[in-house]
Coordinates of C-alpha atoms in Angstrom, one line a residue:
M1 CA -1.1 9.2 47.7
G2 CA 2.0 11.3 48.4
S3 CA 4.5 12.4 45.7
F4 CA 7.8 10.7 45.3
L5 CA 11.3 11.6 44.2
P6 CA 12.6 9.3 41.5
A7 CA 16.1 10.8 42.0
D8 CA 16.0 9.2 45.5
F9 CA 16.7 5.8 44.0
A10 CA 17.4 4.1 47.3
S11 CA 14.1 5.3 48.6
L12 CA 12.2 3.8 45.6
Q13 CA 13.9 0.5 46.0
H14 CA 13.1 0.5 49.8
R15 CA 9.5 1.3 49.2
Y16 CA 9.2 -1.3 46.4
K17 CA 10.5 -4.0 48.7
K18 CA 8.0 -2.9 51.4
G19 CA 5.1 -3.4 49.0
D20 CA 4.6 0.1 47.5
M21 CA 3.2 -0.8 44.1
V22 CA 3.4 2.8 42.6
A23 CA 7.0 3.2 43.7
G24 CA 7.8 -0.2 42.2
H25 CA 6.2 0.7 38.9
T26 CA 8.2 4.0 38.9
L27 CA 11.3 2.0 39.5
G28 CA 10.5 -0.2 36.6
W29 CA 10.2 2.8 34.3
L30 CA 13.6 4.2 35.5
Y31 CA 15.3 0.9 34.5
K32 CA 13.4 1.0 31.2
L33 CA 14.4 4.6 30.4
G34 CA 17.9 4.4 32.0
Q35 CA 17.2 7.4 34.3
Y36 CA 19.3 7.5 37.5
V37 CA 20.4 3.9 36.7
K38 CA 21.9 2.0 33.8
K39 CA 19.3 1.0 31.3
D40 CA 18.1 -2.5 31.8
E41 CA 14.9 -3.6 30.1
D42 CA 15.1 -7.1 31.4
K43 CA 15.2 -5.8 34.9
S44 CA 12.4 -3.4 34.1
S45 CA 10.2 -6.2 32.7
S46 CA 10.9 -8.4 35.7
I47 CA 9.7 -5.6 38.1
F48 CA 6.5 -5.1 36.1
V49 CA 5.8 -8.9 36.0
D50 CA 6.5 -9.2 39.8
L51 CA 4.1 -6.3 40.5
A52 CA 1.5 -7.8 38.2
L53 CA 1.7 -11.2 40.0
R54 CA 1.3 -9.4 43.3
G55 CA -2.1 -7.9 42.1
H56 CA -1.1 -4.5 40.9
W57 CA -3.6 -3.6 38.2
G58 CA -1.5 -0.9 36.5
S59 CA 1.5 -3.3 36.1
K60 CA -0.8 -6.2 35.1
G61 CA -2.4 -4.0 32.4
Y62 CA 1.1 -3.1 31.1
C63 CA 2.2 -6.8 31.0
H64 CA -0.9 -7.7 29.0
R65 CA -0.4 -4.9 26.5
F66 CA 3.2 -6.0 25.8
G67 CA 2.9 -9.7 26.5
L68 CA 5.4 -9.7 29.4
G69 CA 6.1 -12.9 31.4
S70 CA 3.2 -15.3 31.5
F71 CA 0.6 -12.7 30.6
A72 CA -1.0 -13.1 27.2
K73 CA -0.5 -10.2 24.9
S74 CA -3.9 -8.5 24.7
V75 CA -4.6 -4.8 24.5
K76 CA -8.3 -5.5 25.5
S77 CA -7.2 -7.3 28.7
G78 CA -4.7 -4.5 29.4
V79 CA -7.4 -1.9 29.3
E80 CA -9.7 -4.0 31.5
C81 CA -7.0 -4.2 34.1
Y82 CA -6.5 -0.5 34.0
R83 CA -10.3 0.0 34.5
K84 CA -10.2 -2.2 37.6
G85 CA -7.2 -0.3 38.9
V86 CA -9.1 3.0 38.4
E87 CA -11.9 1.6 40.5
E88 CA -9.4 1.0 43.3
G89 CA -7.8 4.4 42.9
D90 CA -4.5 3.2 41.5
A91 CA -2.6 6.2 40.1
V92 CA -0.7 4.1 37.6
S93 CA -3.9 2.6 36.2
I94 CA -5.6 6.0 36.0
N95 CA -2.6 7.5 34.1
S96 CA -2.4 4.5 31.8
L97 CA -6.1 4.5 31.0
G98 CA -5.7 8.3 30.2
Y99 CA -2.9 7.4 27.7
C100 CA -5.2 4.8 26.1
Y101 CA -8.0 7.3 25.6
N102 CA -5.6 9.9 24.2
F103 CA -4.1 7.6 21.7
G104 CA -6.9 5.1 21.0
V105 CA -5.2 2.1 22.6
G106 CA -8.0 -0.4 23.0
V107 CA -10.7 2.3 23.2
D108 CA -12.0 5.1 21.0
V109 CA -10.0 8.2 21.1
D110 CA -11.3 10.7 23.6
T111 CA -8.7 13.3 24.5
R112 CA -10.9 15.1 27.0
K113 CA -11.3 11.8 29.1
G114 CA -7.6 11.2 28.7
L115 CA -6.8 14.7 30.1
S116 CA -9.3 14.1 33.0
L117 CA -7.7 10.9 33.9
Y118 CA -4.2 12.5 33.8
R119 CA -5.5 15.1 36.3
Q120 CA -6.8 12.4 38.6
A121 CA -3.5 10.6 38.6
A122 CA -1.6 13.9 39.1
E123 CA -3.6 14.7 42.1
K124 CA -2.3 11.5 43.7
G125 CA 1.3 12.8 43.1
Y126 CA 2.0 10.4 40.2
V127 CA 4.9 12.2 38.5
L128 CA 4.4 10.6 35.0
A129 CA 0.8 11.9 35.0
I130 CA 2.1 15.4 35.9
R131 CA 4.5 15.3 33.0
N132 CA 1.7 14.0 30.7
L133 CA -0.4 17.0 31.7
G134 CA 2.4 19.2 30.5
V135 CA 2.4 17.4 27.2
C136 CA -1.3 17.9 26.8
Y137 CA -1.1 21.7 27.4
A138 CA 2.0 22.0 25.2
K139 CA 0.5 20.1 22.3
G140 CA -3.2 20.9 22.7
I141 CA -4.3 17.3 23.5
G142 CA -7.8 17.5 25.0
V143 CA -7.3 21.2 25.8
D144 CA -6.3 24.4 24.1
V145 CA -2.6 25.0 23.8
D146 CA -1.3 26.8 26.9
K147 CA 2.5 27.0 27.0
P148 CA 2.7 28.7 30.5
V149 CA 0.6 25.9 32.0
A150 CA 2.7 23.3 30.2
V151 CA 5.8 24.8 31.6
K152 CA 4.3 24.8 35.1
Y153 CA 3.6 21.0 34.9
Y154 CA 6.9 20.2 33.3
K155 CA 8.7 22.0 36.2
Q156 CA 6.6 20.2 38.7
A157 CA 7.5 16.9 37.2
A158 CA 11.2 17.9 36.9
D159 CA 11.2 18.9 40.6
L160 CA 10.0 15.4 41.4
G161 CA 12.9 13.9 39.4
N162 CA 11.4 13.3 36.0
L163 CA 14.3 13.8 33.5
T164 CA 12.0 13.6 30.5
A165 CA 10.3 16.7 31.7
V166 CA 13.7 18.5 31.9
A167 CA 14.2 17.5 28.2
D168 CA 10.7 18.8 27.4
L169 CA 11.6 22.2 28.8
E170 CA 14.8 22.2 26.8
D171 CA 12.8 21.5 23.7
M172 CA 10.8 24.7 24.5
G173 CA 14.1 26.6 24.8
I174 CA 13.9 26.7 28.6
S175 CA 16.9 25.8 30.7
Y176 CA 15.8 24.5 34.1
T177 CA 17.6 23.1 37.1
P178 CA 15.2 21.0 39.2
S179 CA 14.8 22.1 42.8
T180 CA 15.1 18.5 44.0
P181 CA 18.6 18.8 45.5
A182 CA 17.4 21.6 47.8
Q183 CA 15.4 19.0 49.6
E184 CA 18.3 16.8 50.6
K185 CA 17.6 17.2 54.3
L186 CA 14.1 15.8 53.7
N187 CA 15.4 13.1 51.4
E188 CA 14.4 10.3 53.7
S189 CA 12.0 7.6 52.4
E190 CA 8.4 8.8 52.4
D191 CA 7.2 6.2 54.8
K192 CA 9.8 7.5 57.3
R193 CA 8.5 11.1 56.9
L194 CA 4.9 9.9 57.3
E195 CA 6.1 8.1 60.5
L196 CA 6.6 11.5 62.1
V197 CA 2.8 12.0 61.8
S198 CA 1.5 8.5 62.5
T199 CA 3.8 7.3 65.3
S200 CA 2.5 7.3 68.8
H201 CA 5.4 9.6 69.8
Y202 CA 3.7 12.3 67.8
P203 CA 0.0 12.2 68.8
A204 CA -2.7 14.2 66.9
S205 CA -2.4 17.0 69.5
S206 CA 1.2 17.5 68.6
L207 CA 0.4 17.7 64.9
F208 CA -2.3 20.2 65.6
Q209 CA 0.1 22.4 67.7
S210 CA 2.7 22.1 64.9
C211 CA 0.1 23.3 62.3
I212 CA -0.9 26.4 64.3
S213 CA 2.6 27.3 65.4
D214 CA 3.6 30.7 64.1
A215 CA 7.3 30.2 65.0
A216 CA 8.5 30.4 61.4
M217 CA 6.8 33.7 60.7
L218 CA 8.0 35.1 64.1
K219 CA 11.6 34.2 63.2
M220 CA 11.3 36.1 60.0
E221 CA 9.8 39.1 61.7
D222 CA 12.5 39.0 64.3
Q223 CA 15.1 39.7 61.6
L224 CA 14.0 43.3 61.5
L225 CA 15.1 43.8 65.0
S226 CA 18.7 44.2 66.2
Y227 CA 18.1 41.8 69.0
S228 CA 16.1 38.6 69.4
S229 CA 12.7 39.0 71.0
L230 CA 11.9 35.3 70.8
S231 CA 11.8 32.8 73.7
P232 CA 13.9 29.6 73.4
H233 CA 10.7 27.6 72.9
I234 CA 9.7 29.7 69.8
Q235 CA 13.2 29.6 68.5
R236 CA 13.0 25.8 68.1
N237 CA 11.5 24.6 64.8
S238 CA 7.9 24.0 65.9
R239 CA 6.7 23.3 62.4
Q240 CA 8.5 20.0 61.9
L241 CA 5.3 17.8 61.9
A242 CA 3.4 20.3 59.7
D243 CA 6.3 20.4 57.2
A244 CA 6.4 16.6 57.2
L245 CA 2.6 16.5 56.5
L246 CA 3.1 18.9 53.6
Q247 CA 5.8 16.7 52.1
S248 CA 3.4 13.8 52.1
L249 CA 0.8 15.7 50.2
P250 CA 0.8 16.1 46.4
S251 CA 2.1 19.5 45.3
G252 CA 0.6 19.3 41.8
D253 CA -2.5 21.0 40.5
V254 CA -5.4 19.7 42.5
T255 CA -8.7 19.8 40.7
T256 CA -12.1 18.3 41.2
P257 CA -12.1 14.9 39.4
T258 CA -14.5 14.4 36.5
S259 CA -16.2 11.1 35.7
T260 CA -15.5 9.0 32.7
D261 CA -18.0 6.7 31.1
T262 CA -16.7 3.6 32.8
A263 CA -18.6 2.1 35.7
A264 CA -15.5 1.9 37.7
A265 CA -14.8 5.6 37.5
E266 CA -18.4 6.5 38.3
Q267 CA -18.3 4.3 41.4
S268 CA -15.1 5.9 42.7
A269 CA -16.1 9.5 41.9
E270 CA -17.2 10.3 45.4
N271 CA -14.0 8.8 46.9
Q272 CA -11.9 10.9 44.5
E273 CA -13.9 14.0 45.5
L274 CA -13.3 13.3 49.2
E275 CA -9.7 12.5 48.6
A276 CA -9.1 15.7 46.8
A277 CA -11.0 17.7 49.4
I278 CA -9.1 16.2 52.3
C279 CA -5.8 16.8 50.6
R280 CA -6.7 20.5 50.2
L281 CA -7.9 20.8 53.7
L282 CA -4.7 19.3 55.0
T283 CA -2.7 21.5 52.7
V284 CA -4.4 24.6 54.2
A285 CA -4.1 23.3 57.8
A286 CA -0.4 22.4 57.4
G287 CA 0.7 25.4 55.3
M288 CA -1.2 28.3 56.7
T289 CA 1.6 29.2 59.2
S290 CA 4.5 28.4 56.9
A291 CA 7.1 31.0 56.0
L292 CA 7.7 29.7 52.5
T293 CA 6.1 31.5 49.5
D294 CA 5.7 28.3 47.4
V295 CA 3.8 26.7 50.3
H296 CA 1.4 29.7 50.4
D297 CA 0.9 29.4 46.6
R298 CA -0.3 25.8 47.4
V299 CA -2.5 27.0 50.2
Q300 CA -4.1 29.7 48.1
F301 CA -4.8 27.3 45.3
A302 CA -6.2 24.8 47.8
I303 CA -8.5 27.4 49.3
D304 CA -9.8 28.5 45.8
A305 CA -10.4 24.9 44.9
L306 CA -12.2 24.2 48.1
A307 CA -14.5 27.2 47.6
E308 CA -15.7 25.8 44.3
Q309 CA -16.0 22.3 45.8
L310 CA -18.0 23.2 48.9
P311 CA -21.5 22.7 47.4
V312 CA -20.5 19.1 46.3
L313 CA -18.8 18.4 49.6
K314 CA -21.9 19.6 51.5
K315 CA -24.1 17.3 49.4
I316 CA -21.7 14.3 50.1
S317 CA -21.6 15.1 53.8
K318 CA -25.4 15.4 54.0
Q319 CA -25.9 12.1 52.2
R320 CA -23.4 10.4 54.4
Q321 CA -25.2 11.8 57.4
I322 CA -28.4 10.3 56.2
V323 CA -26.8 6.9 55.6
V324 CA -25.1 6.9 59.0
A325 CA -28.4 8.0 60.7
A326 CA -30.4 5.3 59.0
L327 CA -27.9 2.5 59.7
S328 CA -27.5 3.6 63.3
A329 CA -31.3 3.7 63.8
M330 CA -31.4 0.1 62.5
R331 CA -28.9 -1.0 65.1
T332 CA -30.7 0.8 67.8
A333 CA -34.1 -0.6 66.8
E334 CA -32.6 -4.1 66.9
K335 CA -31.3 -3.7 70.4
E336 CA -34.7 -2.4 71.5
E337 CA -36.6 -5.2 69.8
R338 CA -34.6 -7.9 71.6
G339 CA -36.1 -9.0 74.9
E340 CA -34.1 -9.6 78.1
G341 CA -33.8 -13.3 77.1
G342 CA -32.1 -12.4 73.8
D343 CA -35.0 -13.0 71.4
M344 CA -35.9 -10.4 68.9
R345 CA -39.6 -9.4 68.4
V346 CA -41.2 -7.5 65.6
E347 CA -44.1 -5.3 66.7
G348 CA -45.3 -8.1 69.0
E349 CA -46.5 -10.2 66.0
R350 CA -43.8 -12.8 65.7
V351 CA -40.3 -13.8 66.8
A352 CA -38.0 -12.7 63.9
A353 CA -34.8 -14.2 65.3
S354 CA -34.2 -17.9 65.7
Q355 CA -34.0 -19.5 69.1
S356 CA -30.2 -19.5 68.6
G357 CA -30.2 -15.9 69.7
N358 CA -29.4 -14.5 66.2
S359 CA -29.0 -10.7 66.5
E360 CA -29.0 -9.9 62.8
P361 CA -31.2 -6.9 61.7
S362 CA -34.7 -8.0 60.9
P363 CA -35.8 -8.0 57.2
Q364 CA -38.2 -5.1 58.0
S365 CA -35.4 -3.1 59.6
R366 CA -33.3 -3.6 56.5
A367 CA -36.2 -2.6 54.3
S368 CA -36.7 0.6 56.2
V369 CA -33.1 1.6 55.8
L370 CA -33.1 0.7 52.1
S371 CA -36.3 2.8 51.7
R372 CA -34.4 5.8 53.2
L373 CA -31.3 5.3 51.1
V374 CA -33.2 5.4 47.8
Q375 CA -35.0 8.7 48.4
S376 CA -34.2 11.5 46.0
D377 CA -31.8 13.2 48.4
C378 CA -29.7 10.1 48.9
V379 CA -30.2 7.7 46.0
D380 CA -27.1 8.9 44.1
S381 CA -24.8 8.7 47.2
L382 CA -21.9 6.2 47.0
S383 CA -23.4 4.0 49.7
S384 CA -26.8 3.8 48.0
V385 CA -25.2 3.1 44.6
R386 CA -23.0 0.4 46.1
I387 CA -25.8 -1.3 48.1
L388 CA -28.2 -1.3 45.1
R389 CA -25.5 -2.7 42.8
K390 CA -24.6 -5.5 45.2
M391 CA -28.2 -6.4 45.8
R392 CA -29.0 -6.5 42.1
E393 CA -25.9 -8.5 41.3
S394 CA -26.7 -11.0 44.0
V395 CA -30.2 -11.7 42.7
R396 CA -29.6 -10.8 39.0
E397 CA -31.0 -14.1 37.7
S398 CA -34.1 -13.9 39.8
I399 CA -34.8 -10.3 38.6
E400 CA -34.4 -11.4 35.0
K401 CA -36.7 -14.4 35.6
M402 CA -39.3 -12.2 37.3
K403 CA -39.3 -9.8 34.4
D404 CA -39.6 -12.7 31.9
D405 CA -42.5 -14.3 33.8
M406 CA -44.2 -10.9 34.0
R407 CA -43.8 -10.4 30.3
K408 CA -45.3 -13.8 29.5
A409 CA -48.3 -13.1 31.8
E410 CA -48.8 -9.8 30.0
E411 CA -48.7 -11.4 26.6
V412 CA -51.3 -14.0 27.7
V413 CA -53.8 -11.3 28.8
Q414 CA -53.2 -9.3 25.6
K415 CA -53.9 -12.3 23.5
E416 CA -57.1 -13.0 25.4
Y417 CA -58.2 -9.4 25.1
Q418 CA -57.6 -9.4 21.3
H419 CA -59.5 -12.7 21.0
E420 CA -62.5 -11.4 23.0
R421 CA -62.6 -8.0 21.4
K422 CA -65.3 -7.7 18.7
Q423 CA -64.6 -5.1 16.1
E424 CA -64.3 -1.6 17.4
F425 CA -62.1 -0.3 20.2
D426 CA -64.0 -0.7 23.6
T427 CA -62.6 1.6 26.3
K428 CA -64.2 -0.3 29.1
S429 CA -62.9 -3.7 27.9
Y430 CA -59.5 -2.1 27.4
L431 CA -59.4 -0.8 31.0
I432 CA -60.6 -4.2 32.3
G433 CA -57.8 -5.8 30.3
L434 CA -55.2 -3.4 31.9
G435 CA -56.5 -4.4 35.4
R436 CA -56.2 -8.1 34.5
Q437 CA -52.7 -7.5 33.2
S438 CA -51.6 -5.9 36.5
A439 CA -53.2 -8.8 38.5
E440 CA -51.5 -11.5 36.4
K441 CA -48.2 -9.7 36.6
S442 CA -48.5 -9.4 40.4
K443 CA -49.1 -13.2 40.5
A444 CA -46.0 -13.8 38.3
A445 CA -43.8 -11.5 40.4
L446 CA -44.7 -12.5 43.9
P447 CA -42.8 -15.8 44.1
H448 CA -39.6 -14.1 42.9
L449 CA -40.1 -11.2 45.4
L450 CA -40.5 -13.6 48.2
F451 CA -37.4 -15.6 47.2
M452 CA -35.3 -12.5 46.9
S453 CA -36.5 -11.3 50.3
N454 CA -35.4 -14.6 51.8
H455 CA -32.1 -14.6 49.9
L456 CA -31.1 -11.1 50.9
G457 CA -32.8 -10.9 54.3
V458 CA -34.7 -7.7 53.1
D459 CA -38.5 -7.6 53.2
F460 CA -39.1 -6.1 49.8
L461 CA -42.9 -6.2 50.2
H462 CA -42.4 -3.9 53.2
L463 CA -41.3 -1.2 50.7
S464 CA -43.6 1.2 48.9
G465 CA -44.2 0.8 45.2
S466 CA -42.1 3.8 44.3
V467 CA -39.1 2.5 46.3
L468 CA -39.5 -1.0 44.7
S469 CA -39.4 0.8 41.3
V470 CA -36.0 2.3 42.2
V471 CA -34.6 -0.9 43.7
F472 CA -35.5 -3.1 40.7
D473 CA -35.5 -0.4 38.1
M474 CA -39.1 -1.5 37.0
N475 CA -41.9 1.0 36.4
E476 CA -44.6 -1.7 37.1
M477 CA -43.8 -2.0 40.8
P478 CA -46.3 0.6 42.2
S479 CA -49.2 -1.1 40.5
L480 CA -48.0 -4.5 41.7
K481 CA -47.7 -3.3 45.3
S482 CA -51.2 -1.9 45.0
E483 CA -52.5 -5.4 44.1
Y484 CA -50.7 -6.9 47.1
N485 CA -52.0 -4.3 49.5
S486 CA -55.6 -4.6 48.1
A487 CA -55.6 -8.4 48.5
L488 CA -54.5 -8.3 52.1
E489 CA -56.9 -5.4 52.9
M490 CA -59.8 -7.3 51.5
L491 CA -59.0 -10.5 53.5
R492 CA -58.6 -8.5 56.6
R493 CA -61.9 -6.8 56.0
C494 CA -63.7 -10.1 55.6
K495 CA -62.1 -11.4 58.8
S496 CA -63.2 -8.3 60.6
Y497 CA -66.8 -8.7 59.3
I498 CA -66.9 -12.1 61.0
E499 CA -65.2 -11.1 64.2
M500 CA -67.3 -8.0 64.7
R501 CA -70.5 -9.8 63.5
E502 CA -71.3 -6.9 61.2
K503 CA -74.7 -6.9 59.4
G504 CA -74.0 -5.1 56.2
E505 CA -74.6 -6.7 52.8
E506 CA -70.9 -7.6 52.3
A507 CA -70.6 -8.8 55.9
R508 CA -73.6 -11.1 55.6
A509 CA -72.1 -12.4 52.3
V510 CA -69.0 -13.9 54.1
R511 CA -70.6 -14.8 57.4
C512 CA -71.8 -18.1 56.1
P513 CA -70.1 -21.2 54.8
S514 CA -71.2 -20.7 51.2
G515 CA -69.8 -17.1 51.1
L516 CA -66.5 -18.2 52.6
A517 CA -66.4 -21.1 50.1
S518 CA -66.7 -18.6 47.3
L519 CA -64.0 -16.3 48.8
L520 CA -61.6 -19.2 49.3
S521 CA -62.1 -20.5 45.8
G522 CA -61.4 -17.0 44.3
R523 CA -65.0 -16.2 43.4
I524 CA -67.0 -13.1 44.4
P525 CA -69.4 -14.0 47.3
T526 CA -73.0 -13.2 46.7
G527 CA -73.6 -9.8 48.3
F528 CA -70.4 -8.2 47.0
E529 CA -70.6 -6.0 43.9
D530 CA -70.2 -8.2 40.8
S531 CA -67.6 -6.1 39.1
P532 CA -64.4 -6.8 37.0
S533 CA -62.3 -5.2 39.7
N534 CA -63.8 -7.4 42.4
E535 CA -63.5 -10.5 40.2
T536 CA -59.7 -9.7 39.9
L537 CA -59.4 -8.9 43.6
F538 CA -60.9 -12.2 44.9
D539 CA -58.9 -14.2 42.3
I540 CA -55.5 -12.8 43.3
A541 CA -56.3 -13.0 47.0
S542 CA -57.0 -16.7 46.6
H543 CA -53.8 -17.2 44.5
F544 CA -51.7 -15.4 47.1
G545 CA -53.2 -17.2 50.0
R546 CA -52.3 -20.6 48.6
L547 CA -48.6 -19.8 48.2
P548 CA -46.4 -21.6 50.7
S549 CA -45.0 -19.7 53.6
S550 CA -42.0 -17.4 52.9
N551 CA -40.0 -18.4 55.9
G552 CA -40.8 -15.3 57.8
C553 CA -38.9 -12.7 55.7
S554 CA -42.1 -11.1 54.3
E555 CA -44.3 -9.5 56.9
W556 CA -47.0 -8.9 54.3
H557 CA -47.1 -12.5 53.2
E558 CA -47.0 -13.9 56.7
S559 CA -49.9 -11.6 57.6
L560 CA -51.8 -12.7 54.5
V561 CA -51.2 -16.4 55.0
K562 CA -52.2 -16.0 58.7
T563 CA -55.5 -14.3 57.7
W564 CA -56.1 -16.8 55.0
S565 CA -55.5 -19.8 57.4
W566 CA -58.0 -18.2 59.9
L567 CA -60.6 -17.9 57.2
E568 CA -60.0 -21.5 56.1
C569 CA -60.4 -22.7 59.8
K570 CA -63.5 -20.7 60.2
Y571 CA -65.0 -22.2 57.0
S572 CA -64.2 -25.7 58.3
E573 CA -65.7 -24.9 61.7
W574 CA -68.9 -23.4 60.2
S575 CA -69.3 -26.2 57.6
E576 CA -69.2 -28.8 60.4
L577 CA -71.6 -26.8 62.5
E578 CA -73.9 -26.3 59.6
S579 CA -74.0 -30.0 59.0
R580 CA -74.7 -30.8 62.6
S581 CA -77.5 -28.2 62.7
D582 CA -79.0 -29.8 59.6
H583 CA -79.1 -33.1 61.4
T584 CA -80.4 -31.6 64.6
L585 CA -83.1 -29.8 62.7
A586 CA -84.2 -33.0 61.0
D587 CA -83.8 -35.5 63.8
A588 CA -84.3 -33.6 67.1
D589 CA -87.5 -34.6 69.0
G590 CA -87.0 -32.3 72.0
L591 CA -86.9 -28.6 72.7
D592 CA -83.7 -28.9 74.8
E593 CA -81.7 -30.3 71.9
L594 CA -82.9 -27.6 69.5
G595 CA -82.3 -24.9 72.1
K596 CA -78.6 -26.0 72.6
M597 CA -78.0 -26.0 68.9
M598 CA -79.5 -22.5 68.5
N599 CA -77.2 -21.2 71.2
E600 CA -74.2 -22.8 69.5
L601 CA -75.3 -21.2 66.2
K602 CA -75.7 -17.8 67.8
M603 CA -72.2 -18.0 69.4
S604 CA -70.5 -19.0 66.1
G605 CA -70.4 -15.6 64.4
M606 CA -72.3 -16.9 61.4
D607 CA -75.2 -15.0 59.9
V608 CA -77.9 -17.5 61.2
S609 CA -81.0 -15.4 61.0
K610 CA -82.6 -17.7 58.4
R611 CA -81.5 -20.8 60.2
L612 CA -82.8 -19.6 63.5
A613 CA -86.1 -19.0 61.9
Q614 CA -86.1 -22.6 60.8
F615 CA -85.3 -23.8 64.3
L616 CA -88.1 -21.6 65.8
E617 CA -90.5 -23.1 63.3
R618 CA -89.4 -26.6 64.3
M619 CA -89.8 -25.8 68.0
S620 CA -93.3 -24.5 67.3
E621 CA -94.2 -27.7 65.6
L622 CA -92.9 -29.8 68.5
T623 CA -94.8 -27.6 71.0
L624 CA -98.1 -28.0 69.1
A625 CA -97.5 -31.7 68.9
E626 CA -97.2 -31.9 72.7

């Protein structure tokens, strides 16, 4: 991110050889323009091609624009490369895309976006972008003409070794000698200067002590005295590390980056915001105790910028706190769910990890985290945007197929409604039709939701309808989730009627083989309200229950299938018992046999009041016969 001095030609060559792409691109431009070295366009092109082949988007875009090397000449491909570079924070790509917007190269002219991109590249210390900002203010490109500001940027670029900026100042009638030579003592390569900060010989505590050292100011104050009042320790230059840190930070105008309309720029906006903020914070930390006026100009500017940026930074920090807390809670929950033997259990219902000891987060844990990340206070955070984008890209075809199947289901119901409708609009029929639409769409969507849950390891049916709407960007999700919940709730209620041997009208309706047969076939058992809503409810419950198992990723579907299987087993058990009781009732010739069967019927959980009456009648007949 640091600035560089093109005049320090050996440093640029050294950094280029070590893999510094921005330094290499700058070196290529110096050969192309003949600045600090003899003009050599072949050498310039070879550097750009080499950088492009090594994956540098800015150089690759340049090679495509001008057809260098093996790169096909294509302005469109060049702009696409710049966009990818912007996403990765490459200063060359940001500056180049700004040029494209300013002059309509492969995109529509938008000078304000061009100016914004120049600012972003300038923040990273890219000298060509700093000079370009000067051009914009001098000529009124994307901003009102402001000569003093233009001069400021030209001088900054000139101080960093840009000879074109010196010529720009001369065109404005200003003779300027760059201050670069005054930095000869610091004219080491940037990576060596940064080594002062990063090496183990200079730990963080040393850097901190250097930043808070007031030695430089004490030395200046001491000049007022006729004798030295400073200790030998203070007389040493204690600000060496702080000064080295300042040299590594951009000295240009640091402003809050603004988004362009490209997806890449939007995705990197938060990173740019943080990068600018950290740069400003470090500038303040390293420069506060400096004894140089220009450093304090930078410190003042950084403080003013931070004051404006604080609300945004506070929001970003709060969102990241939410993300970290949610992900940490997921890891903690997984550790707690694992037993001493290494298995992972979910609420005591089922083993969610395989016997191989897989310690991956459970689908429900992932869903809980996802639910938190898409709440209104966090949904626009960089982490939430990235996670949703990756999820949608991974199952894009499934989402499109789900939407298509839901649309077809809706069309079928609409045609049926139009066919059944008589003449005038019927509100009741219309509402019934809407309910049927929702039910059919829930049927169409469920296989896709189960597939995506398995594919991504996220229990999507563990989410609320509103969260599902955000995840899939579909407004229908709340009504679909309501259908799924209603179906499971109804099946559980029927199971409870049987287990608790309740005696209400609905309970009696399902506590017999005929009632269970109706339920399992998707029809309303006699005893339930014969309404369109119940008709739809029993139909979708039957449909959902017959779907194959979802391999354990959907807790909802596993619970529904488990309840459905229990009801099927109960129906088989009761049907067999009813058949035997019929035979006993017809063939038994002794009271003991009838009594045993009566006891078995009473223990079954069926509503056997009518059948017991038949058995009592039969027993009376046998008693009279004796």
